[in-house]
Coordinates of C-alpha atoms in Angstrom, one line a residue:
Chain A
M1 CA 120.6 125.0 99.1
T2 CA 122.2 125.8 102.5
T3 CA 122.2 122.4 104.2
D4 CA 125.2 122.2 106.6
V5 CA 126.1 118.8 105.3
Q6 CA 129.2 118.6 107.6
S7 CA 127.1 118.5 110.7
L8 CA 124.8 115.8 109.5
Y9 CA 127.1 112.9 110.3
R10 CA 130.3 112.0 112.1
W11 CA 133.3 111.5 109.9
P12 CA 135.8 109.8 112.2
A13 CA 138.6 109.4 109.6
A14 CA 140.3 112.1 107.5
D15 CA 141.3 109.5 104.9
C16 CA 137.7 108.3 104.4
T17 CA 138.4 104.8 105.9
R18 CA 135.0 105.3 107.5
I19 CA 131.9 106.4 105.5
P20 CA 128.7 107.2 107.4
Y21 CA 125.8 105.2 106.1
G22 CA 123.5 108.3 106.1
M23 CA 125.5 109.6 103.1
Y24 CA 123.8 106.9 101.1
T25 CA 120.3 107.1 102.4
N26 CA 119.5 110.7 103.2
P27 CA 117.3 112.5 100.6
E28 CA 118.8 115.9 101.7
V29 CA 122.2 114.6 100.7
Y30 CA 120.8 113.3 97.4
A31 CA 119.3 116.7 96.6
L32 CA 122.5 118.5 97.5
E33 CA 124.7 116.2 95.4
Q34 CA 122.6 116.9 92.3
E35 CA 123.7 120.5 92.7
R36 CA 127.2 120.1 93.9
V37 CA 128.3 117.0 92.2
F38 CA 126.4 116.4 89.0
Q39 CA 125.9 120.1 88.2
G40 CA 129.3 121.0 89.9
P41 CA 132.8 121.2 88.3
V42 CA 132.7 117.8 86.7
W43 CA 132.5 116.4 83.2
N44 CA 129.6 114.1 82.9
Y45 CA 129.4 111.4 80.2
L46 CA 126.5 112.2 77.8
G47 CA 126.8 109.7 74.9
L48 CA 128.7 108.7 71.8
E49 CA 129.0 110.6 68.5
A50 CA 128.1 107.3 66.7
E51 CA 124.7 107.4 68.3
I52 CA 123.8 110.8 66.6
P53 CA 125.7 110.6 63.3
N54 CA 123.3 112.9 61.3
G55 CA 122.0 116.4 61.6
G56 CA 118.9 116.4 63.7
D57 CA 119.7 113.1 65.4
F58 CA 119.0 113.2 69.1
R59 CA 119.0 111.1 72.3
T60 CA 117.3 111.9 75.5
I61 CA 119.6 111.1 78.5
A62 CA 120.0 112.2 82.1
V63 CA 122.8 113.9 84.1
G64 CA 122.2 112.8 87.6
D65 CA 118.4 113.1 87.6
T66 CA 118.2 116.1 85.3
P67 CA 116.7 115.2 81.9
V68 CA 118.9 116.2 79.0
I69 CA 118.6 116.3 75.2
L70 CA 121.8 115.4 73.3
N71 CA 121.6 116.2 69.6
R72 CA 123.5 117.2 66.5
D73 CA 122.6 120.4 64.6
R74 CA 122.4 120.7 60.8
K75 CA 125.9 122.0 60.7
G76 CA 127.2 118.9 62.5
Q77 CA 127.8 120.5 65.9
V78 CA 126.8 118.5 69.0
H79 CA 124.7 120.3 71.6
A80 CA 123.3 119.3 75.0
F81 CA 120.6 121.1 77.0
V82 CA 118.1 120.4 79.7
N83 CA 115.0 118.6 78.5
R84 CA 112.6 120.7 80.5
C85 CA 110.3 123.4 79.0
A86 CA 111.2 126.9 80.0
H87 CA 107.4 127.6 80.3
R88 CA 106.0 125.2 82.8
G89 CA 108.7 122.5 83.2
A90 CA 107.3 119.8 81.0
I91 CA 109.5 117.2 79.3
V92 CA 110.1 118.7 75.8
Q93 CA 111.4 115.7 73.9
R94 CA 109.6 112.5 75.0
Q95 CA 111.2 110.0 72.6
T96 CA 114.3 108.2 73.7
C97 CA 115.9 108.8 70.3
G98 CA 115.2 109.9 66.8
N99 CA 115.7 112.7 64.3
A100 CA 114.0 116.1 64.7
R101 CA 114.0 119.5 63.0
A102 CA 113.2 121.1 66.3
H103 CA 112.1 120.0 69.8
I104 CA 108.5 121.0 70.5
C105 CA 106.8 120.8 73.9
C106 CA 103.5 119.0 73.5
Y107 CA 101.8 120.9 76.4
H108 CA 101.7 124.5 74.8
Q109 CA 103.8 123.9 71.7
W110 CA 106.8 126.0 72.7
C111 CA 109.4 125.3 70.1
Y112 CA 113.2 125.0 70.6
N113 CA 115.8 124.6 67.9
L114 CA 118.7 122.1 67.9
E115 CA 120.8 124.6 69.9
G116 CA 118.1 124.7 72.6
R117 CA 117.0 128.2 71.8
L118 CA 113.3 129.1 72.1
T119 CA 112.2 129.9 68.5
G120 CA 108.5 129.8 68.7
V121 CA 105.6 130.5 71.2
P122 CA 102.1 130.0 69.8
F123 CA 99.8 133.0 70.5
Q124 CA 102.7 135.0 71.9
R125 CA 100.9 138.2 70.9
G126 CA 97.5 136.8 71.6
I127 CA 94.6 137.2 69.1
D128 CA 93.2 140.6 68.1
G129 CA 95.2 142.3 70.8
K130 CA 93.8 140.1 73.5
G131 CA 95.7 137.6 75.5
G132 CA 99.2 136.4 74.9
L133 CA 102.5 137.2 76.6
P134 CA 103.5 140.6 77.9
E135 CA 105.3 142.9 75.4
D136 CA 108.6 142.6 77.2
F137 CA 108.8 138.8 77.0
E138 CA 112.1 138.0 75.3
R139 CA 112.3 134.6 73.7
K140 CA 116.1 134.6 73.8
E141 CA 116.1 134.7 77.6
H142 CA 114.1 131.5 77.8
G143 CA 116.1 128.8 76.0
L144 CA 116.7 125.4 77.4
R145 CA 119.6 125.5 79.9
P146 CA 122.7 124.4 77.9
L147 CA 125.6 122.2 79.0
R148 CA 129.1 122.9 77.7
V149 CA 130.1 119.9 75.5
A150 CA 133.6 118.4 74.9
I151 CA 134.4 115.4 72.8
L152 CA 137.3 113.0 72.9
N153 CA 137.6 110.3 70.2
G154 CA 133.8 110.4 69.7
V155 CA 133.0 110.2 73.4
I156 CA 130.8 113.2 74.4
F157 CA 131.0 114.8 77.8
G158 CA 129.1 117.8 79.2
T159 CA 129.2 120.1 82.1
F160 CA 127.0 122.7 83.8
A161 CA 130.0 124.4 85.4
D162 CA 131.2 127.8 84.1
E163 CA 134.7 127.1 85.5
I164 CA 136.3 123.7 85.0
E165 CA 139.5 122.3 83.7
P166 CA 139.6 121.2 80.1
L167 CA 138.2 117.6 79.6
E168 CA 141.7 116.0 79.0
D169 CA 143.1 117.5 82.2
Y170 CA 140.0 116.4 84.0
L171 CA 140.4 112.8 82.8
D172 CA 144.1 112.9 83.3
K173 CA 146.5 110.9 81.1
P174 CA 145.7 107.3 82.1
F175 CA 142.0 107.8 81.4
A176 CA 142.4 110.0 78.3
D177 CA 144.7 107.2 77.0
Q178 CA 142.2 104.6 77.9
L179 CA 139.5 106.3 75.9
R180 CA 141.8 106.7 72.9
R181 CA 142.5 103.0 73.2
Q182 CA 138.9 101.9 73.4
F183 CA 137.8 104.4 70.8
N184 CA 140.8 104.0 68.5
R185 CA 138.7 103.9 65.3
P186 CA 135.0 104.3 64.2
I187 CA 132.6 102.2 66.2
K188 CA 129.1 100.8 65.7
I189 CA 126.4 100.6 68.4
L190 CA 125.3 97.0 69.1
G191 CA 122.5 97.9 71.5
Y192 CA 121.4 99.0 74.9
Q193 CA 120.6 97.5 78.3
R194 CA 118.9 99.1 81.2
Q195 CA 119.1 98.0 84.9
R196 CA 117.1 99.4 87.8
V197 CA 119.1 99.1 90.9
F198 CA 117.4 99.6 94.3
G199 CA 120.1 101.3 96.3
N200 CA 122.0 104.5 96.4
W201 CA 124.1 105.3 93.3
K202 CA 127.3 105.7 95.4
L203 CA 127.1 102.0 96.4
Y204 CA 127.7 101.4 92.7
T205 CA 130.6 103.8 92.4
D206 CA 132.0 102.1 95.5
N207 CA 131.5 98.7 94.0
L208 CA 133.4 99.8 90.9
R209 CA 136.3 101.0 93.0
D210 CA 136.5 97.9 95.1
P211 CA 138.2 95.2 92.9
N212 CA 138.5 93.1 96.1
H213 CA 134.8 92.0 95.7
G214 CA 135.4 90.7 92.1
G215 CA 136.7 87.3 93.1
L216 CA 134.5 86.9 96.1
L217 CA 131.0 88.0 95.0
H218 CA 131.3 87.2 91.3
M219 CA 132.2 83.6 91.3
F220 CA 131.5 82.5 87.7
Q221 CA 135.1 82.6 86.5
I222 CA 136.5 81.1 89.7
T223 CA 133.9 78.4 89.9
F224 CA 134.7 77.3 86.4
G225 CA 138.5 77.5 87.0
I226 CA 139.0 80.4 84.6
A227 CA 140.4 83.2 86.7
R228 CA 141.6 84.0 90.2
L229 CA 141.8 87.2 92.1
N230 CA 145.5 86.7 92.7
Q231 CA 146.4 87.2 89.1
T232 CA 148.2 90.2 87.6
G233 CA 146.0 93.1 88.2
G234 CA 145.6 96.4 90.0
A235 CA 144.1 99.8 90.0
K236 CA 145.2 103.1 88.3
L237 CA 144.0 106.4 89.6
D238 CA 144.1 110.0 88.2
K239 CA 146.1 112.7 89.9
R240 CA 143.2 113.5 92.2
G241 CA 142.3 109.9 92.9
R242 CA 138.7 110.4 91.8
H243 CA 138.7 108.2 88.8
N244 CA 139.7 104.5 88.9
M245 CA 140.7 101.9 86.4
S246 CA 140.6 98.3 87.6
W247 CA 142.7 96.2 85.2
A248 CA 143.8 92.6 84.8
A249 CA 146.1 90.9 82.4
Q250 CA 145.3 87.3 83.0
Q251 CA 147.2 84.1 82.2
M252 CA 144.4 81.6 81.7
G253 CA 144.4 78.4 83.8
Q254 CA 147.6 78.9 85.8
F255 CA 146.9 79.0 89.5
A256 CA 149.0 78.6 92.6
E257 CA 148.2 75.9 95.1
D258 CA 147.6 78.3 98.0
D259 CA 145.4 80.8 96.3
G260 CA 143.9 82.7 99.3
Y261 CA 140.6 80.9 99.3
A262 CA 141.6 78.5 102.1
G263 CA 139.0 78.5 104.8
T264 CA 136.2 79.8 102.7
E265 CA 133.6 77.8 100.9
R266 CA 134.2 79.5 97.6
G267 CA 136.6 78.7 94.8
D268 CA 136.7 75.0 95.4
T269 CA 135.2 73.2 92.4
K270 CA 136.0 71.0 89.5
L271 CA 133.2 72.3 87.3
Q272 CA 133.9 72.9 83.6
L273 CA 131.9 74.8 81.0
K274 CA 130.4 72.7 78.2
D275 CA 130.7 75.6 75.8
P276 CA 133.6 77.9 76.8
T277 CA 133.5 79.9 73.5
L278 CA 132.0 82.9 75.3
L279 CA 135.3 83.2 77.2
Q280 CA 137.7 83.2 74.3
Y281 CA 139.4 86.5 74.4
R282 CA 140.6 87.7 71.0
K283 CA 143.5 90.0 71.6
E284 CA 142.7 93.3 69.9
Y285 CA 145.0 95.9 71.5
P286 CA 148.8 96.2 71.6
D287 CA 148.8 95.6 75.4
D288 CA 147.9 92.5 77.4
Y289 CA 145.0 93.8 79.3
N290 CA 141.9 91.7 78.8
L291 CA 139.9 93.5 81.5
T292 CA 139.8 97.2 82.0
I293 CA 137.0 99.0 83.9
A294 CA 137.6 102.7 83.9
S295 CA 135.2 104.6 86.2
I296 CA 135.2 108.3 85.6
F297 CA 133.9 110.6 88.3
P298 CA 131.0 110.9 88.7
N299 CA 128.7 109.2 86.3
C300 CA 130.3 106.7 83.8
I301 CA 132.3 103.6 83.3
F302 CA 134.1 102.5 80.2
Q303 CA 134.5 98.7 80.2
Q304 CA 136.4 96.2 78.3
I305 CA 135.6 92.7 79.6
G306 CA 137.3 90.5 77.1
N307 CA 135.9 91.6 73.8
T308 CA 132.8 93.1 75.3
L309 CA 133.0 96.9 75.0
A310 CA 130.5 99.1 76.7
V311 CA 129.9 102.4 78.4
R312 CA 127.7 102.5 81.5
Q313 CA 126.0 105.7 82.5
I314 CA 124.6 106.1 86.0
R315 CA 121.2 107.9 86.0
T316 CA 120.1 108.7 89.5
K317 CA 116.4 108.5 90.4
S318 CA 116.3 109.0 94.2
A319 CA 118.5 108.4 97.2
G320 CA 117.4 104.7 97.0
E321 CA 117.2 104.0 93.2
F322 CA 119.2 104.5 90.0
E323 CA 119.4 103.2 86.5
I324 CA 122.5 101.8 84.8
F325 CA 122.2 102.6 81.1
W326 CA 124.5 100.4 79.1
T327 CA 125.7 101.2 75.6
F328 CA 127.4 98.2 73.9
Y329 CA 129.5 98.7 70.8
G330 CA 132.0 97.1 68.5
Y331 CA 134.2 98.6 65.8
A332 CA 132.7 99.6 62.4
D333 CA 135.2 97.4 60.6
D334 CA 134.3 94.2 62.7
S335 CA 133.3 91.2 60.6
A336 CA 129.9 89.6 61.0
E337 CA 131.7 86.8 62.8
M338 CA 133.3 89.3 65.2
D339 CA 129.9 90.9 65.8
A340 CA 128.6 87.5 66.8
H341 CA 131.6 86.9 69.1
R342 CA 131.0 90.2 70.9
L343 CA 127.3 89.4 71.3
R344 CA 128.1 85.9 72.6
M345 CA 130.6 87.4 75.1
S346 CA 128.0 90.0 76.2
N347 CA 126.5 87.1 78.3
L348 CA 129.3 87.9 80.8
V349 CA 128.1 91.4 81.6
G350 CA 125.0 93.5 82.1
P351 CA 122.0 92.8 84.4
A352 CA 122.0 89.1 83.3
G353 CA 125.8 88.9 83.1
L354 CA 127.4 85.7 84.3
V355 CA 130.2 87.7 86.0
S356 CA 128.2 90.8 86.9
M357 CA 124.6 90.0 87.8
E358 CA 125.5 89.9 91.5
D359 CA 126.1 93.6 91.8
G360 CA 122.4 94.5 91.6
E361 CA 121.7 92.2 94.5
A362 CA 124.8 93.3 96.6
I363 CA 123.7 97.0 96.3
R364 CA 120.1 96.2 97.2
I365 CA 121.0 94.3 100.4
V366 CA 123.4 97.0 101.6
H367 CA 120.9 99.7 101.0
E368 CA 118.2 97.8 102.8
A369 CA 120.3 97.0 105.8
I370 CA 121.8 100.5 106.3
L371 CA 118.4 102.3 106.3
G372 CA 118.0 103.7 109.8
S373 CA 121.6 103.3 110.8
E374 CA 122.8 106.7 109.4
N375 CA 125.5 107.3 112.0
E376 CA 127.1 103.9 111.7
H377 CA 130.0 103.5 109.3
A378 CA 131.3 101.4 106.4
I379 CA 134.9 100.2 106.8
V380 CA 137.2 100.9 103.9
E381 CA 140.6 99.6 104.9
F382 CA 141.6 96.9 102.3
G383 CA 144.9 98.1 100.8
G384 CA 145.6 100.1 104.0
R385 CA 144.9 103.6 105.4
G386 CA 146.4 106.9 104.5
P387 CA 147.3 108.3 101.1
V388 CA 145.4 107.2 98.0
T389 CA 147.7 105.9 95.3
D390 CA 147.8 103.4 92.4
Q391 CA 147.4 99.8 93.6
A392 CA 149.5 96.9 92.3
T393 CA 146.9 94.4 93.6
L394 CA 143.2 93.7 93.2
I395 CA 142.9 93.0 97.0
T396 CA 142.2 96.6 97.7
D397 CA 139.4 99.2 98.1
V398 CA 141.7 102.2 98.3
P399 CA 140.2 103.7 95.0
M400 CA 136.9 104.0 96.9
R401 CA 138.5 106.4 99.3
G402 CA 139.8 108.4 96.3
F403 CA 136.2 108.8 95.1
W404 CA 135.0 109.9 98.6
L405 CA 137.8 112.4 99.2
Y406 CA 136.9 114.2 96.0
Y407 CA 133.2 113.9 96.6
C408 CA 133.6 115.4 100.1
E409 CA 135.5 118.3 98.6
L410 CA 132.7 119.0 96.2
M411 CA 130.0 118.6 98.8
G412 CA 131.8 120.8 101.4
I413 CA 132.6 118.1 103.9
E414 CA 135.9 117.8 105.7
P415 CA 136.3 114.2 106.7
G416 CA 138.0 113.7 110.1
K417 CA 136.7 117.1 111.4
A418 CA 134.4 116.9 114.4
A419 CA 130.9 117.8 113.4
Chain B
M1 CA 96.3 71.2 58.6
L2 CA 96.5 72.1 62.2
V3 CA 94.6 69.4 64.0
R4 CA 93.2 69.9 67.5
E5 CA 95.6 67.3 69.0
R6 CA 98.6 69.4 67.7
I7 CA 97.2 72.5 69.3
F8 CA 96.8 70.7 72.7
E9 CA 100.3 69.3 72.4
I10 CA 101.8 72.8 71.7
E11 CA 99.9 74.3 74.6
A12 CA 101.1 71.5 76.9
L13 CA 104.7 72.3 75.9
L14 CA 104.2 76.0 76.7
E15 CA 102.6 75.1 80.0
T16 CA 105.4 72.7 80.9
H17 CA 108.0 75.3 80.1
C18 CA 106.5 77.8 82.5
R19 CA 105.7 75.3 85.2
L20 CA 109.2 73.9 85.3
I21 CA 110.7 77.4 85.7
D22 CA 108.1 78.3 88.3
E23 CA 108.9 75.1 90.2
D24 CA 112.6 75.7 89.9
R25 CA 113.1 72.5 88.0
L26 CA 115.6 74.1 85.6
E27 CA 117.5 70.9 84.8
E28 CA 114.3 69.3 83.5
W29 CA 113.4 72.6 81.7
L30 CA 116.5 72.0 79.6
D31 CA 114.9 68.8 78.3
L32 CA 112.3 70.8 76.4
F33 CA 114.9 72.1 74.0
T34 CA 116.7 70.4 71.1
E35 CA 120.5 70.2 71.1
D36 CA 120.8 72.9 68.5
A37 CA 118.2 75.2 70.2
R38 CA 118.8 78.9 70.5
Y39 CA 117.4 80.6 73.6
E40 CA 117.6 84.4 73.6
I41 CA 116.1 87.3 75.7
V42 CA 116.1 90.6 73.9
S43 CA 114.6 94.0 74.9
R44 CA 111.8 95.4 72.7
E45 CA 113.8 98.7 72.7
N46 CA 116.7 97.0 70.8
V47 CA 114.4 95.1 68.5
A48 CA 112.6 98.3 67.6
L49 CA 115.9 100.0 66.9
G50 CA 117.2 97.1 64.8
L51 CA 120.0 96.5 67.2
P52 CA 121.2 92.9 67.9
L53 CA 122.3 93.1 71.5
P54 CA 120.6 90.5 73.7
L55 CA 120.1 90.4 77.5
M56 CA 120.9 86.7 77.5
L57 CA 122.0 84.5 74.6
C58 CA 122.4 80.8 74.4
E59 CA 123.4 79.7 70.9
N60 CA 123.0 76.0 71.7
K61 CA 121.9 73.7 74.5
N62 CA 125.3 73.5 76.0
M63 CA 125.3 77.2 76.7
M64 CA 121.9 76.7 78.3
R65 CA 123.3 73.9 80.5
D66 CA 126.2 76.2 81.5
R67 CA 123.8 78.9 82.5
I68 CA 121.9 76.5 84.8
V69 CA 125.1 75.0 86.3
S70 CA 126.3 78.6 86.9
L71 CA 123.1 79.6 88.6
R72 CA 123.3 76.5 90.8
N73 CA 127.0 76.8 91.7
A74 CA 128.4 80.3 91.1
N75 CA 125.9 83.1 90.9
I76 CA 124.4 85.0 93.7
Y77 CA 121.0 86.5 92.9
N78 CA 117.7 87.7 94.4
L79 CA 115.9 85.0 96.4
H80 CA 112.6 84.6 94.6
T81 CA 109.9 82.4 93.2
D82 CA 108.6 82.9 89.6
R83 CA 105.0 82.8 88.4
H84 CA 104.2 82.8 84.7
I85 CA 100.8 83.8 83.2
L86 CA 100.4 83.0 79.5
S87 CA 98.0 84.2 76.8
L88 CA 96.5 81.9 74.1
P89 CA 99.2 81.0 71.6
R90 CA 99.1 82.0 67.9
I91 CA 100.3 78.9 66.0
E92 CA 101.4 78.8 62.4
M93 CA 102.6 75.6 60.6
E94 CA 105.7 75.8 58.4
D95 CA 106.1 73.8 55.2
D96 CA 108.6 71.4 57.0
G97 CA 106.0 70.5 59.6
S98 CA 107.5 72.7 62.3
F99 CA 105.5 75.4 64.1
R100 CA 106.0 79.1 64.7
V101 CA 104.3 79.9 68.0
T102 CA 103.9 83.4 69.6
T103 CA 102.5 83.8 73.1
N104 CA 102.3 86.7 75.4
Y105 CA 103.6 86.2 78.9
S106 CA 103.6 88.0 82.3
L107 CA 106.3 86.9 84.8
F108 CA 105.8 87.8 88.4
Q109 CA 108.5 87.4 91.0
T110 CA 107.8 87.0 94.7
N111 CA 110.5 87.4 97.4
P112 CA 110.8 85.4 100.6
E113 CA 108.7 88.0 102.5
G114 CA 105.8 87.5 100.1
V115 CA 106.2 90.7 98.2
T116 CA 105.3 90.3 94.5
V117 CA 106.5 92.4 91.6
L118 CA 105.7 92.3 87.9
F119 CA 109.2 91.4 86.8
S120 CA 108.7 91.1 83.0
V121 CA 106.1 91.4 80.3
G122 CA 106.6 90.4 76.7
C123 CA 106.2 87.8 74.0
Y124 CA 107.7 84.4 73.3
H125 CA 108.6 83.8 69.6
D126 CA 109.0 80.0 69.5
H127 CA 110.1 77.6 66.9
V128 CA 108.7 74.2 67.8
V129 CA 109.8 70.9 66.2
R130 CA 109.2 67.2 66.7
G131 CA 112.2 65.9 68.6
E132 CA 113.1 62.6 70.2
T133 CA 110.9 63.2 73.2
G134 CA 107.9 64.8 71.6
L135 CA 107.5 68.4 70.7
Q136 CA 110.5 70.6 71.6
F137 CA 111.7 74.1 71.3
R138 CA 114.3 74.6 68.6
G139 CA 114.3 78.3 69.2
K140 CA 112.9 80.5 71.8
K141 CA 113.2 84.3 71.5
V142 CA 111.8 86.2 74.4
I143 CA 111.1 89.8 73.4
T144 CA 110.7 91.6 76.7
D145 CA 108.8 94.9 76.9
T146 CA 110.3 95.3 80.3
G147 CA 113.7 96.4 79.1
A148 CA 114.5 98.0 82.5
V149 CA 115.6 94.9 84.3
L150 CA 114.6 95.1 88.0
S151 CA 117.8 94.5 90.0
L152 CA 119.0 91.6 87.8
L153 CA 118.0 88.8 85.5
A154 CA 119.2 85.4 86.7
T155 CA 116.6 82.7 86.1
P156 CA 115.2 82.2 82.5
I157 CA 112.0 83.9 81.5

């Protein structure tokens, strides 16, 4: 694609303190970012090894909007390849998960093995010398497009890029360490959730890099006197500023008198939960973090909200719609009682989450309001302008600018340069 | 023996449940549940895979009360009205005199501009007992076919 994306919109600030709304709403931008971001030099989250423990186990997933099969072959090797028949483009594997000896397209029965190679074409030679494919058709040239796969502590990533830094360098130390922390021993899958969000996917990656909204939009914990935004917390970034980890280490129930909510109508209530058990954090790591939300560029989030552990994968559908696919897990050695505790605590998160349901609505109302205002700009100035660095506060949206600076680099946009 | 009066009574409970949600009378809706009631919404995808994760889980009536207080005071969600359509219930009586009731539902949501979407389709699996105020739910498990939640799930199904 040869769209001159630079000339589409005005980028008045080199530090991405202004984002043109058209970047969220333009279908041309969406098409280009499939190619330059999701299929560019990035590691996309694909799934967890625990989901495909046996040879032949597969899951159908998506990288951006490209359908992908993730499976394990009979030797135990994990492979990922595009779930689109080389023949006429049909979905090959239609089930969301299962166990297969091969993946066979239902349309004309083309058959692919667990490495994505084309192994069978019915009537390739025709019948009695009539029909069939030309003599020079080579099956080995028509496999399913593979992704290169890399695995860290059971977490599977994949890339379409030929040239890219190794996974651990891409993640950088704080994020590789975070994955080692959250996947420190064998896990078990507790279940999935799916959420359709009616807005651009980058409004969600913004949301995740804007901890400032946490104590203003999501008022559950504040209303019930459980947490405040002015507690110990902050944001860690990788060396390029493209990934972000919002973290909090909270002291329950100790608030200052002047807590920053003066003059607003929020955060002033004496309400108490009748059953607070869903909030009881059971310390399970050597550190004091009880909330860590690590957003890896471009498509995934590893979350620990109390004892609720999950991975969220962003699956784009169009400029104005995406799916959040949630995989919840616990540890294989959890007791039945700990399983129950994690399920109880899952009430906090997901599309019905007491501390997270608002995001679906916030993204929808932004997308609806910015349609048709492509050359106006969002303001990104909490935490200040200029360089993108680690933040020792949650009252910041600096990590958002880190995402955009790297995104612009991949897209071929120079912020601040006159169009 | 399932007498006709009992069937009417169970159908009235199901109808009241839906009407109180549709009329946003959620505090009164709570009265339809026993103190030890379990209210749960799970996706059919997880049920089919044998996975326990719910979308919403209240293990007792206090957790249900907290949900409603939170909706009224803390949460921001899509402005909408609900409309339930129910199928005929299948009713089975247990040895202890309680009832196992399964009913298909459709739940439509309409926004302030009058646009309606089919928000959720699925099946109620209810455990109905005789409580202090007549028949009540001791358990309500909503298995939703619509596992892909549209925007968000705030009000009960």
